JSON list of C-alpha atoms and ligand atoms in Angstrom, two decimals:
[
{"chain": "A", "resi": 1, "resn": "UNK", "atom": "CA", "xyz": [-70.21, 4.27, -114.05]},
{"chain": "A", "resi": 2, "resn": "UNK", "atom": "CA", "xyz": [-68.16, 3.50, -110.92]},
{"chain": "A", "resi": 3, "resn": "UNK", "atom": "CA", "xyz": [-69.01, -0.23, -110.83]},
{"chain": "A", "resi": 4, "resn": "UNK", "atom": "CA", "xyz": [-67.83, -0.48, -114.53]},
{"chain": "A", "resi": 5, "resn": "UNK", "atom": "CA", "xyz": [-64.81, 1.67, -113.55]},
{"chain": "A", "resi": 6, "resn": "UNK", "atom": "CA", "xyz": [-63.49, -0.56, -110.51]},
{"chain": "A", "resi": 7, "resn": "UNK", "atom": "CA", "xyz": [-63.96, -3.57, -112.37]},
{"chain": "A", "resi": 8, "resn": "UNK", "atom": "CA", "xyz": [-61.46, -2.75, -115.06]},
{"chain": "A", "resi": 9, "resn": "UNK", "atom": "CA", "xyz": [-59.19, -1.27, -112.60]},
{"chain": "A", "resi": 10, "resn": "UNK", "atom": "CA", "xyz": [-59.66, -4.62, -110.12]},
{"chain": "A", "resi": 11, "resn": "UNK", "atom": "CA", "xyz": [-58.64, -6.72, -113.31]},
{"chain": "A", "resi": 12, "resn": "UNK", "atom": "CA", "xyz": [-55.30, -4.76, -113.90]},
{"chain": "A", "resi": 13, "resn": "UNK", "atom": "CA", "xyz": [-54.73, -4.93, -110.37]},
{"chain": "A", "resi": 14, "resn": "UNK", "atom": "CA", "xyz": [-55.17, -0.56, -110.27]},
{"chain": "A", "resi": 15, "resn": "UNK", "atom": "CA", "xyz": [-56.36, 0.98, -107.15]},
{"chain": "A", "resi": 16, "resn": "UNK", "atom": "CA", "xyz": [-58.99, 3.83, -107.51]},
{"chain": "A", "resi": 17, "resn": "UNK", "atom": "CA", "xyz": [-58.69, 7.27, -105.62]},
{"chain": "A", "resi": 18, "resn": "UNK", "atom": "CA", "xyz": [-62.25, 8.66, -105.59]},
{"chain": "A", "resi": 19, "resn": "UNK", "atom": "CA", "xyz": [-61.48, 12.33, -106.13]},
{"chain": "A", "resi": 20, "resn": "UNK", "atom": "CA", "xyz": [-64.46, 13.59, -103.88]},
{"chain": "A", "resi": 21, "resn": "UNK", "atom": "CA", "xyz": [-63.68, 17.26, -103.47]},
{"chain": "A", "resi": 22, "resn": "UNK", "atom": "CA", "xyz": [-66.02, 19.72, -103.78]},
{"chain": "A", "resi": 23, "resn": "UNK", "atom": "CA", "xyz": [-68.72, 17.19, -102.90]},
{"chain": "A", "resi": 24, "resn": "UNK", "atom": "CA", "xyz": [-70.53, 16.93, -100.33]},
{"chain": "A", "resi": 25, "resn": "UNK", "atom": "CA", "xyz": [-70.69, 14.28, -97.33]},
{"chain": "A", "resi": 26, "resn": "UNK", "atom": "CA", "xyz": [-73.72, 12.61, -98.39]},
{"chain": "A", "resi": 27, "resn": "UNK", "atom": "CA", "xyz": [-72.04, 11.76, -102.30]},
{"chain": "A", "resi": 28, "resn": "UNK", "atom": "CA", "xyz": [-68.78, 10.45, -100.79]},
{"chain": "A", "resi": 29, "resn": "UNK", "atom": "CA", "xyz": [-71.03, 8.22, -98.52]},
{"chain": "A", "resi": 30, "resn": "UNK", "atom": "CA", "xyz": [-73.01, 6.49, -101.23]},
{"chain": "A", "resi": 31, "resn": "UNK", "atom": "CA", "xyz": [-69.82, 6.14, -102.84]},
{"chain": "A", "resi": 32, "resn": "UNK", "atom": "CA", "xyz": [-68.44, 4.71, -99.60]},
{"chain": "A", "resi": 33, "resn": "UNK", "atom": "CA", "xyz": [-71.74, 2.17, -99.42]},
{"chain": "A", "resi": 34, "resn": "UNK", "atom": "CA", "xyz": [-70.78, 0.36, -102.30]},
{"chain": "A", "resi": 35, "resn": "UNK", "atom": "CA", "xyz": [-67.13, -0.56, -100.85]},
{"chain": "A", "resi": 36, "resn": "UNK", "atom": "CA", "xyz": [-64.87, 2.38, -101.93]},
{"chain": "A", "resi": 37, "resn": "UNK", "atom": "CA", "xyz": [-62.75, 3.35, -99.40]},
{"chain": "A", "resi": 38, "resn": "UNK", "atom": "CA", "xyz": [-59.89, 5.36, -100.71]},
{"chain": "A", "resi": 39, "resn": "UNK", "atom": "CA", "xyz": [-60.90, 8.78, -101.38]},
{"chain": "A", "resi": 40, "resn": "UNK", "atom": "CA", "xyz": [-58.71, 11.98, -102.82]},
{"chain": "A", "resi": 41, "resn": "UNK", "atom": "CA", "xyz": [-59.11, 15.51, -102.15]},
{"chain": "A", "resi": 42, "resn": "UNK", "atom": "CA", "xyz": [-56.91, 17.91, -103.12]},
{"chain": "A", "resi": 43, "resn": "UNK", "atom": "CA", "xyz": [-57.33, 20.76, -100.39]},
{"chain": "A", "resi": 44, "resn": "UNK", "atom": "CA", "xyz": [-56.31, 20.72, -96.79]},
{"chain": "A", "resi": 45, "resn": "UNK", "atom": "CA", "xyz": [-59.23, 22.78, -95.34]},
{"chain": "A", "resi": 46, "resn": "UNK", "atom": "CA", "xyz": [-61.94, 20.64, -97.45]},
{"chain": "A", "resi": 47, "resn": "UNK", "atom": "CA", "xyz": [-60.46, 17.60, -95.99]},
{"chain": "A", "resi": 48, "resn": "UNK", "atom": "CA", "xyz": [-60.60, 18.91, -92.48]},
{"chain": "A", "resi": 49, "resn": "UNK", "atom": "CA", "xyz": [-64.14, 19.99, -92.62]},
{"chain": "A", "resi": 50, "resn": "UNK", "atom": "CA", "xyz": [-65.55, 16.39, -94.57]},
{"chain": "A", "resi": 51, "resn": "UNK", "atom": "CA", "xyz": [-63.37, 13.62, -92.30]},
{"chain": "A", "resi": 52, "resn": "UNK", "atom": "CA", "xyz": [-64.78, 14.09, -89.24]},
{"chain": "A", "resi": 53, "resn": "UNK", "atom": "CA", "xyz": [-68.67, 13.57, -90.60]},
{"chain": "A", "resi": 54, "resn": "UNK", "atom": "CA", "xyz": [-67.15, 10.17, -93.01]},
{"chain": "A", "resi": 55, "resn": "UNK", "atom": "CA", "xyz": [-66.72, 6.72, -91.74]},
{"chain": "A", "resi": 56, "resn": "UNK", "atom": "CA", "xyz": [-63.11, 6.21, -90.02]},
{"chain": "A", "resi": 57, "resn": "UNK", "atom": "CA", "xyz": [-62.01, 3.29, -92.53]},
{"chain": "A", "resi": 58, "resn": "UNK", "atom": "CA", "xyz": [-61.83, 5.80, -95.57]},
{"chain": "A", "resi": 59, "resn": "UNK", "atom": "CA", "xyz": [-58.29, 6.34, -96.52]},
{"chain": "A", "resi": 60, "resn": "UNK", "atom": "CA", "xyz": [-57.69, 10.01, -97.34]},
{"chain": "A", "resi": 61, "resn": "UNK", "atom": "CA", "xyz": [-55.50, 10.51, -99.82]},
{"chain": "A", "resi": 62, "resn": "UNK", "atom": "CA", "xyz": [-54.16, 14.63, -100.41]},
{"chain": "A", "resi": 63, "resn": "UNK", "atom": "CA", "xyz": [-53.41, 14.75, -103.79]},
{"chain": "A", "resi": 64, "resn": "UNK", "atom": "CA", "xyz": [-53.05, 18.82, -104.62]},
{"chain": "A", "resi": 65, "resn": "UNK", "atom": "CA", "xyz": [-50.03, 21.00, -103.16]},
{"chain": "A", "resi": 66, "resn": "UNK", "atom": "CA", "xyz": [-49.36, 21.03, -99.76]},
{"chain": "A", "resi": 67, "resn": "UNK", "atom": "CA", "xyz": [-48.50, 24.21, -97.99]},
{"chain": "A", "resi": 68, "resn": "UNK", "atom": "CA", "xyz": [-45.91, 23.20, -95.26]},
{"chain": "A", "resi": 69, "resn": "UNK", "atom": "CA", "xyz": [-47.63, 24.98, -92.32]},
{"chain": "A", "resi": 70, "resn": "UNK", "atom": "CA", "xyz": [-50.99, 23.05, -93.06]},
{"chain": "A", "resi": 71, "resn": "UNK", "atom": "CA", "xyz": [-49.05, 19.91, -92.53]},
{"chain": "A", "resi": 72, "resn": "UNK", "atom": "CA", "xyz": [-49.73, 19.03, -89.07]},
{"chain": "A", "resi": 73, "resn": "UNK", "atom": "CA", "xyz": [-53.71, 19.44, -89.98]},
{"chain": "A", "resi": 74, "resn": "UNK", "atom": "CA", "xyz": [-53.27, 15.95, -91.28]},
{"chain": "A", "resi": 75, "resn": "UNK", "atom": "CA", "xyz": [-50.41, 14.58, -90.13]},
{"chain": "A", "resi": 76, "resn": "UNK", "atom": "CA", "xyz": [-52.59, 12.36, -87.76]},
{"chain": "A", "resi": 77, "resn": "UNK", "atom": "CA", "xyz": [-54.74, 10.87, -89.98]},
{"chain": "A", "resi": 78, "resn": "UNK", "atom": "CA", "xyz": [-53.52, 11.03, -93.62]},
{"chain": "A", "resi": 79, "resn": "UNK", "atom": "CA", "xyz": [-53.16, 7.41, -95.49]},
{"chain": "A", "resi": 80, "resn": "UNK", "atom": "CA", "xyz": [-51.10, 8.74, -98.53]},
{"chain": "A", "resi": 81, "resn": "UNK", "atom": "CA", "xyz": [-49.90, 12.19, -99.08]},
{"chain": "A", "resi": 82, "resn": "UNK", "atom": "CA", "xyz": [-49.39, 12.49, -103.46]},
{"chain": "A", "resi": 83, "resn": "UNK", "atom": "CA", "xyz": [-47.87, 16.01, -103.96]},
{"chain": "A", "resi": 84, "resn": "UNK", "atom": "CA", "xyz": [-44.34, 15.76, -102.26]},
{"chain": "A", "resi": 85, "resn": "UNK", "atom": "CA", "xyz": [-42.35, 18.16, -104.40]},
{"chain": "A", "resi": 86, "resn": "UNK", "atom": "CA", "xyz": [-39.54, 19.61, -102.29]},
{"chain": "A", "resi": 87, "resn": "UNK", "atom": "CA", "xyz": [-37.10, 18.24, -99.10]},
{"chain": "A", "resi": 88, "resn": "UNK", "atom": "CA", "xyz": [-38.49, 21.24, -97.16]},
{"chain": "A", "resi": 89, "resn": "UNK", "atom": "CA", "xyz": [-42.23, 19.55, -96.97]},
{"chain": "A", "resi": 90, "resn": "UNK", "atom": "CA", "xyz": [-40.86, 16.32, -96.93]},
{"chain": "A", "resi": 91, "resn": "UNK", "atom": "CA", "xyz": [-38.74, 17.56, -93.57]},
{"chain": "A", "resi": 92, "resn": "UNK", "atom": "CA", "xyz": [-41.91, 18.84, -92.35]},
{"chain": "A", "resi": 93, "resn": "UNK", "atom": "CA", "xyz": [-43.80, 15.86, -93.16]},
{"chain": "A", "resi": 94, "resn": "UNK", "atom": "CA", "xyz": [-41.09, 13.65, -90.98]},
{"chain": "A", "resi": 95, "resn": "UNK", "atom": "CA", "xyz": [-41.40, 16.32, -88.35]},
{"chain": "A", "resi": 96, "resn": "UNK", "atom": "CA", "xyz": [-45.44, 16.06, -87.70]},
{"chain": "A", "resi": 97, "resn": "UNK", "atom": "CA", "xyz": [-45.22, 12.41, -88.43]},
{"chain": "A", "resi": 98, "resn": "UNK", "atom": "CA", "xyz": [-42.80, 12.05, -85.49]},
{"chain": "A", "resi": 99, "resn": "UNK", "atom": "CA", "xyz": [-45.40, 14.17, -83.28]},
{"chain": "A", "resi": 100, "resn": "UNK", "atom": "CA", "xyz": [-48.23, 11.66, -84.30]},
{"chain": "A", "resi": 101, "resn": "UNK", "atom": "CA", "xyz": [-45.88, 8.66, -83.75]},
{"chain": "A", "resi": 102, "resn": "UNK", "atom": "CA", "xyz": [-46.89, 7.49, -87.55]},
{"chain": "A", "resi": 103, "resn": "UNK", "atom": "CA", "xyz": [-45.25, 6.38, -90.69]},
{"chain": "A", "resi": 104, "resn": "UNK", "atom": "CA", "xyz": [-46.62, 8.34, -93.70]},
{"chain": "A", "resi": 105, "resn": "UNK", "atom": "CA", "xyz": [-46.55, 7.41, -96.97]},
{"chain": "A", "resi": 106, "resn": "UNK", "atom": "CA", "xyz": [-45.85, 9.25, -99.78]},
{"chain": "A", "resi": 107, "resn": "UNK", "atom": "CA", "xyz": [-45.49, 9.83, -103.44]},
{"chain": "A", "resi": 108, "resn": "UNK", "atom": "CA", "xyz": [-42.81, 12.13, -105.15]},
{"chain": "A", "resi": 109, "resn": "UNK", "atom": "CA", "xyz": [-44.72, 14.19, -107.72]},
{"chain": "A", "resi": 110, "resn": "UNK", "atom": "CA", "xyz": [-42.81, 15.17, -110.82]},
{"chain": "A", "resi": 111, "resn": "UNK", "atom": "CA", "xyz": [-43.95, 17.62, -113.28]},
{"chain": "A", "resi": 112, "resn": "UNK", "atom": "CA", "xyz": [-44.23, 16.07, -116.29]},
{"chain": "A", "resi": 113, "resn": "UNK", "atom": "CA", "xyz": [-46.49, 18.59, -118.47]},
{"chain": "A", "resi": 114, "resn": "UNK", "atom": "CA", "xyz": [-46.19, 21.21, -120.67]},
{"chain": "A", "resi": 115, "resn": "UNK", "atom": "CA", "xyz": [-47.93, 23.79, -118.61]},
{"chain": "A", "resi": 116, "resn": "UNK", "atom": "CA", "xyz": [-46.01, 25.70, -116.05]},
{"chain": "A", "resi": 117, "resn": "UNK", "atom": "CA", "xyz": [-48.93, 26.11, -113.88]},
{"chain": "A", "resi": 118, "resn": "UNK", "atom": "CA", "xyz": [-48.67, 22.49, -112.90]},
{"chain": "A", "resi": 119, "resn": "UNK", "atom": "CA", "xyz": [-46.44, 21.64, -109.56]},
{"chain": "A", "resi": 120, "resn": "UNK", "atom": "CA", "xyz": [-43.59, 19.07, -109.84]},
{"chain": "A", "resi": 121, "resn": "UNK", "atom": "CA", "xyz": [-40.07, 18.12, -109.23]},
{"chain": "A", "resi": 122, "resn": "UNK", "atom": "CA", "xyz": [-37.37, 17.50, -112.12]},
{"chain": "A", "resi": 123, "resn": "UNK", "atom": "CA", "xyz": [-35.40, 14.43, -112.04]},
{"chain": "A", "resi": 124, "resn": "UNK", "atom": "CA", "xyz": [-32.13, 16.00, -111.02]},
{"chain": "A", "resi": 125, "resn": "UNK", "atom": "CA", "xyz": [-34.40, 17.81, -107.65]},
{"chain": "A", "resi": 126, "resn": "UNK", "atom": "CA", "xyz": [-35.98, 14.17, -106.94]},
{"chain": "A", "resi": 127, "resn": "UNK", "atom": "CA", "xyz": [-32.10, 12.99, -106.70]},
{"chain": "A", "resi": 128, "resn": "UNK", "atom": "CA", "xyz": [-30.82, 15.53, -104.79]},
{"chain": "A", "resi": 129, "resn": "UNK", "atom": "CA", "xyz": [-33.73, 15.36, -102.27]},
{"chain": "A", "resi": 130, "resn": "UNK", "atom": "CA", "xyz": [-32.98, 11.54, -101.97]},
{"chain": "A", "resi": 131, "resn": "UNK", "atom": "CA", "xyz": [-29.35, 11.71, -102.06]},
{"chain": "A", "resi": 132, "resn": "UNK", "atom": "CA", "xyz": [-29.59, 14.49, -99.37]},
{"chain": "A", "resi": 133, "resn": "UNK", "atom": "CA", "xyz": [-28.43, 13.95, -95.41]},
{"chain": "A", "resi": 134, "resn": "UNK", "atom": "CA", "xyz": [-31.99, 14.98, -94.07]},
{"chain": "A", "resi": 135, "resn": "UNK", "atom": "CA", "xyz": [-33.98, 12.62, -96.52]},
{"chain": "A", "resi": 136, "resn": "UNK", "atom": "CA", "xyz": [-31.60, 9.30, -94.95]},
{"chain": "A", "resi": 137, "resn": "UNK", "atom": "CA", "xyz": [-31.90, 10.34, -91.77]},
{"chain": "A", "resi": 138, "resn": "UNK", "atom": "CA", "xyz": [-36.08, 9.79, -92.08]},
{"chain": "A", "resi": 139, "resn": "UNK", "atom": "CA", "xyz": [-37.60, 7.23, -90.12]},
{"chain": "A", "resi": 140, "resn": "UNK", "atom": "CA", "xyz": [-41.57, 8.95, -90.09]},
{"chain": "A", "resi": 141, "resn": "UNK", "atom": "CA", "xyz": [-41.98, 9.03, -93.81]},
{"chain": "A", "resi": 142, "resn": "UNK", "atom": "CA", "xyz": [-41.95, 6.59, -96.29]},
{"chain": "A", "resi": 143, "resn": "UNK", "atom": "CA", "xyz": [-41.76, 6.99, -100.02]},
{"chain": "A", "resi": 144, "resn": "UNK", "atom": "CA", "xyz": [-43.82, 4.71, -101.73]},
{"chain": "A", "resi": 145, "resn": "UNK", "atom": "CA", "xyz": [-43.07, 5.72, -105.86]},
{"chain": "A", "resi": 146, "resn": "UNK", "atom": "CA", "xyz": [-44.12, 8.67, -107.55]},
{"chain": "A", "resi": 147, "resn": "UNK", "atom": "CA", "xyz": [-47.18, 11.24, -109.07]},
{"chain": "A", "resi": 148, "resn": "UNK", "atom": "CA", "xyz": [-47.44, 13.10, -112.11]},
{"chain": "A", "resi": 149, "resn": "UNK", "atom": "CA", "xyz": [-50.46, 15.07, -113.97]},
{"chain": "A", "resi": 150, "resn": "UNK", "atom": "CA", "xyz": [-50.35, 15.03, -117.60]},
{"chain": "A", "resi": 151, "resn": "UNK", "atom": "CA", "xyz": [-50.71, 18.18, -119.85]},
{"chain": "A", "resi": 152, "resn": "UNK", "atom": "CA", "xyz": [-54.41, 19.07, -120.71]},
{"chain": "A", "resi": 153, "resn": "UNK", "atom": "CA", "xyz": [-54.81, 18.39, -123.81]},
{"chain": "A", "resi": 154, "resn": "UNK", "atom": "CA", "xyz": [-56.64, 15.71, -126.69]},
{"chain": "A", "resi": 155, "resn": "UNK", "atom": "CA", "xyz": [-53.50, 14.94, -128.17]},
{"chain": "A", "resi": 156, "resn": "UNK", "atom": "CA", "xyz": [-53.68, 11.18, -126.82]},
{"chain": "A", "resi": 157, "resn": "UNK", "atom": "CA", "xyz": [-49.95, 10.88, -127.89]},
{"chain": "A", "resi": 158, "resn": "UNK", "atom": "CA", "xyz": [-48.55, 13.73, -126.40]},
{"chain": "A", "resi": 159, "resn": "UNK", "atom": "CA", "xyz": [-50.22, 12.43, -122.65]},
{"chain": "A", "resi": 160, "resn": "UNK", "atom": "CA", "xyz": [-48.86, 9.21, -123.48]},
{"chain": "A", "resi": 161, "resn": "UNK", "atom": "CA", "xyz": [-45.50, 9.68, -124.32]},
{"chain": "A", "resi": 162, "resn": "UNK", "atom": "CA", "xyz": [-45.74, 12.59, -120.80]},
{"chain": "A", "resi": 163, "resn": "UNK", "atom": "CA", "xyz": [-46.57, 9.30, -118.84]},
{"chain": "A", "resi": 164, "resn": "UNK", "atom": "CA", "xyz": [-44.29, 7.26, -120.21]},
{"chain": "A", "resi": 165, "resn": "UNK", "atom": "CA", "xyz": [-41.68, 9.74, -118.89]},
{"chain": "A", "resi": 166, "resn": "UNK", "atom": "CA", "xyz": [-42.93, 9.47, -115.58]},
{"chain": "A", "resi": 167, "resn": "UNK", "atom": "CA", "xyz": [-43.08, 5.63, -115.35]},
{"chain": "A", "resi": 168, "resn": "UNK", "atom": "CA", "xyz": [-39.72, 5.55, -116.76]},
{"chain": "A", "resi": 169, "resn": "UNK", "atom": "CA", "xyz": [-38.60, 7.82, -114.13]},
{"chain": "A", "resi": 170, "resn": "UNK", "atom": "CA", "xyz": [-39.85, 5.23, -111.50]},
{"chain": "A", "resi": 171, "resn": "UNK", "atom": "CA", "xyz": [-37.86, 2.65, -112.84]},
{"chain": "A", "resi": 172, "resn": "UNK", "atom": "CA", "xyz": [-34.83, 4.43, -112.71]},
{"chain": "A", "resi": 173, "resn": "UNK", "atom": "CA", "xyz": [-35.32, 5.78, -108.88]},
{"chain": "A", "resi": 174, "resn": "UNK", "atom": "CA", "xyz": [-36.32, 2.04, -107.95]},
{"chain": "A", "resi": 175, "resn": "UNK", "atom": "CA", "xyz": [-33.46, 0.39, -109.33]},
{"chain": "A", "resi": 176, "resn": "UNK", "atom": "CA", "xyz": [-30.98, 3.31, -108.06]},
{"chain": "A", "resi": 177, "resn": "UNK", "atom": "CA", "xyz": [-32.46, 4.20, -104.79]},
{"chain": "A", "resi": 178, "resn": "UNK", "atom": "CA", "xyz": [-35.42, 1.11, -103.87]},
{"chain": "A", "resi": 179, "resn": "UNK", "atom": "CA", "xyz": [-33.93, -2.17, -104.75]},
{"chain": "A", "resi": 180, "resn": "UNK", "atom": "CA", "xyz": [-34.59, -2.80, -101.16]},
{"chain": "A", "resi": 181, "resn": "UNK", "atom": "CA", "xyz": [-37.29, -1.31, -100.91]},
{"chain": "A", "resi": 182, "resn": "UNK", "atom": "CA", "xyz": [-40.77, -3.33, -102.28]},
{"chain": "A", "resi": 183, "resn": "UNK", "atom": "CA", "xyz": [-43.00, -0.69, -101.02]},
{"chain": "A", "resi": 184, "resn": "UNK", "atom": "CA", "xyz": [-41.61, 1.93, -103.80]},
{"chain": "A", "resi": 185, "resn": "UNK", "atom": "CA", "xyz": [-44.37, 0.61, -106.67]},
{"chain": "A", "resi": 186, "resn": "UNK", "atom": "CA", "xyz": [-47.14, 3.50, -106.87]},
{"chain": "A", "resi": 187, "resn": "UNK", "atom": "CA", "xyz": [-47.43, 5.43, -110.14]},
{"chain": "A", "resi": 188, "resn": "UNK", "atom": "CA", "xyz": [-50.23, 7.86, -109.60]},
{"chain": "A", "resi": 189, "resn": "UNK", "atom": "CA", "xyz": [-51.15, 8.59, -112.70]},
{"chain": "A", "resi": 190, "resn": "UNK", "atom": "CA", "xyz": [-54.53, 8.77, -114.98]},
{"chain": "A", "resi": 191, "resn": "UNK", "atom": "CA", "xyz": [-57.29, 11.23, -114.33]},
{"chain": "A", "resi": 192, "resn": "UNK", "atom": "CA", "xyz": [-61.14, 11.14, -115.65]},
{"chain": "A", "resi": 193, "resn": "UNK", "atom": "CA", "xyz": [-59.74, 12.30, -119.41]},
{"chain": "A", "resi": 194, "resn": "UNK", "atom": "CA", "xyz": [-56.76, 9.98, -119.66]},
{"chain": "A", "resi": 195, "resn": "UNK", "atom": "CA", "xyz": [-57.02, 7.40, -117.37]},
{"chain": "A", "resi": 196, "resn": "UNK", "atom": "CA", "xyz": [-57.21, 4.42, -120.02]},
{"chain": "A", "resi": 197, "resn": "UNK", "atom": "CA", "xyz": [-53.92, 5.77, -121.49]},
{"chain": "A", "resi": 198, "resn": "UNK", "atom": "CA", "xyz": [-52.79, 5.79, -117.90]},
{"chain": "A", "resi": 199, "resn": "UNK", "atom": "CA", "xyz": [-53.17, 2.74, -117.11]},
{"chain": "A", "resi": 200, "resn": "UNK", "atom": "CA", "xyz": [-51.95, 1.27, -120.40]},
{"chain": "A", "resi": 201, "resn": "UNK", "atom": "CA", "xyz": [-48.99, 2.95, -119.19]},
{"chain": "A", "resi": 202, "resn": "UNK", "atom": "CA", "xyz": [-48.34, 1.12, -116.30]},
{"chain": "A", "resi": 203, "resn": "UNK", "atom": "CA", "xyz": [-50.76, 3.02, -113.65]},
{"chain": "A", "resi": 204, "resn": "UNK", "atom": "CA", "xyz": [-50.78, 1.52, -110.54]},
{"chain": "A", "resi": 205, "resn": "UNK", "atom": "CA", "xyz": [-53.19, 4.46, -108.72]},
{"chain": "A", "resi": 206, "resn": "UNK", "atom": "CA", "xyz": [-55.98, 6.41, -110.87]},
{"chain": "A", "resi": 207, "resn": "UNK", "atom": "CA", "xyz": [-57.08, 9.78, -109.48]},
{"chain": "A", "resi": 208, "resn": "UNK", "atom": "CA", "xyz": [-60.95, 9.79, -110.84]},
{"chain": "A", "resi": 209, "resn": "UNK", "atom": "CA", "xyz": [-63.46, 12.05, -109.88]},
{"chain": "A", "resi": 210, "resn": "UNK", "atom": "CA", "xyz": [-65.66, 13.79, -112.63]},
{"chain": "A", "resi": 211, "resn": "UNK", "atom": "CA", "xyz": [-66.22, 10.81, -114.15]},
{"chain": "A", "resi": 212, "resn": "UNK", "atom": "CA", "xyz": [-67.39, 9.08, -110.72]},
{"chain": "A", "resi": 213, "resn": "UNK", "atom": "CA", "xyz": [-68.92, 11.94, -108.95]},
{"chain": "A", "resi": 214, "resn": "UNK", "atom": "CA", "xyz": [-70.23, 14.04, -112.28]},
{"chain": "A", "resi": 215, "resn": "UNK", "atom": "CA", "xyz": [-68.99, 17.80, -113.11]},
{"chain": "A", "resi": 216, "resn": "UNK", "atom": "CA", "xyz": [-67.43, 19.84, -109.92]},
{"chain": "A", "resi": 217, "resn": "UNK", "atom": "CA", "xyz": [-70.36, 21.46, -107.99]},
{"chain": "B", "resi": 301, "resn": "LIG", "atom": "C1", "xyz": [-59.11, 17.07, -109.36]},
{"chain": "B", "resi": 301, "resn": "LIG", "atom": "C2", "xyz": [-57.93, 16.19, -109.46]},
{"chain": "B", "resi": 301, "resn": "LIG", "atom": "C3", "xyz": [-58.03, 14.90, -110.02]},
{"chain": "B", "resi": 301, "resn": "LIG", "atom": "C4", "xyz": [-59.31, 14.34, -110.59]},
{"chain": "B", "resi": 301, "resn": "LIG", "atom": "O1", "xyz": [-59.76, 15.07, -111.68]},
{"chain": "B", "resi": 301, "resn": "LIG", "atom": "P1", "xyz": [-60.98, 14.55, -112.59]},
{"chain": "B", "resi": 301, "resn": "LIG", "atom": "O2", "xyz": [-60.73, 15.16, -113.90]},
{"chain": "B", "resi": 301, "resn": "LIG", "atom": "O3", "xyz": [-62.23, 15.08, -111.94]},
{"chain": "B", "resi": 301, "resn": "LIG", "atom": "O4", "xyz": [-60.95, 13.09, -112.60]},
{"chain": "B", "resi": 301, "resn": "LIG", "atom": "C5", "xyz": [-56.88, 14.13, -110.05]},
{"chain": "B", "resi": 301, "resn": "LIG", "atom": "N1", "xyz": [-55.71, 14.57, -109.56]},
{"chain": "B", "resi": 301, "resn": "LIG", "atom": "C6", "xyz": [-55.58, 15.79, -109.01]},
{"chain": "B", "resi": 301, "resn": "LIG", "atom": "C7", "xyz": [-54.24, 16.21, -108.51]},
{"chain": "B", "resi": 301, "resn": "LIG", "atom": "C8", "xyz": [-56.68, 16.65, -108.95]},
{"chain": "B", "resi": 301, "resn": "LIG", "atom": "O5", "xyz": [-56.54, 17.87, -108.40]}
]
């Protein structure tokens, strides 16, 4: 499956975020052995226990909400962090990056389902944080474009049209706030269920990991 995967992604120039968590070392590695390097997991603690036993090359990506006071956990050695949803962990984010004398990149994750359970900012909470005095005066973090997790659901439509919203949402914060910017052009988007639709959608990042690493252990 993942050789079939990545070479539809490669084509459409999409990069693939193994979503490894809950499994163990040894499946990431023979993942890793056949040239993946950027791997997702989605808590803090996991990630913490598996990076120090994984090759150094891998580029972690934290894709699931991030408490602000596990922040500095990673701050050293994150490569993307997915799930920025308020100023106050973006501050903290700056803050740690500073510490580690890094630049981290990030994505702005919207919520763009149906269910409330799902984390997220709104439109008007994305401009505010960008608009705000603390977000201009960053010089550790860099935003790269933005994340969103469609409803669950087999309504093929209904995810559609959810990430159409989010991709359109992209191209109104580039043109407003990135026109100078050409390292704003990530849209995380697509999972193991919908990541076709995703990436008809203008995905430029999949999330996969069921369909990679089988069912959650
Ligand atoms: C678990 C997870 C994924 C991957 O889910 P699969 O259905 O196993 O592909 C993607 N994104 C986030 C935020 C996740 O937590």
């Amino acid at each position: 499956m993942y050789e079939a995967l990545l070479e539809s992604l490669r084509s459409r120039g999409v990069t693939l975020v193994a979503v490894s968590k809950t499994h163990p070392v040894e499946q990431i590695l023979e993942i890793y052995r056949r040239g993946q390097r950027d791997f997702g997991e989605n808590r803090v603690q996991e990630l913490l226990q598996k990076a120090p036993h994984l090759p150094a090359d891998i580029r972690w990506h934290l894709i699931g909400h991030l408490q602000t006071n596990k922040v500095r956990y990673i701050a050293p050695f994150i490569h993307m962090i997915h799930s920025v949803d308020s100023l106050r962990l973006l501050e903290e984010i700056e803050k740690q990056a500073r510490k580690a004398n890094r630049v981290i990149d990030c994505l702005l994750q919207f919520h763009i389902a149906e269910e409330e359970t799902k984390f997220g900012l709104s439109e008007t909470e994305a401009e505010t944080l960008l608009q705000s005095p603390q977000y201009r005066a960053m010089r550790h973090v860099r935003i790269c474009g933005v994340m969103g997790m469609a409803t669950m659901t087999d309504n093929a439509q209904k995810v559609r049209t959810e990430f159409q919203h989010l991709r359109s949402l992209f191209e109104r914060l580039r043109t407003t706030y990135f026109a100078e910017a050409p390292y704003f052009r990530e849209i995380s988007m697509g999972m193991s269920s919908d990541w076709e639709i995703a990436v008809e959608e203008g995905s430029t990042m999949v999330r996969i990991g069921s369909l990679i690493f089988g069912p959650r252990c």
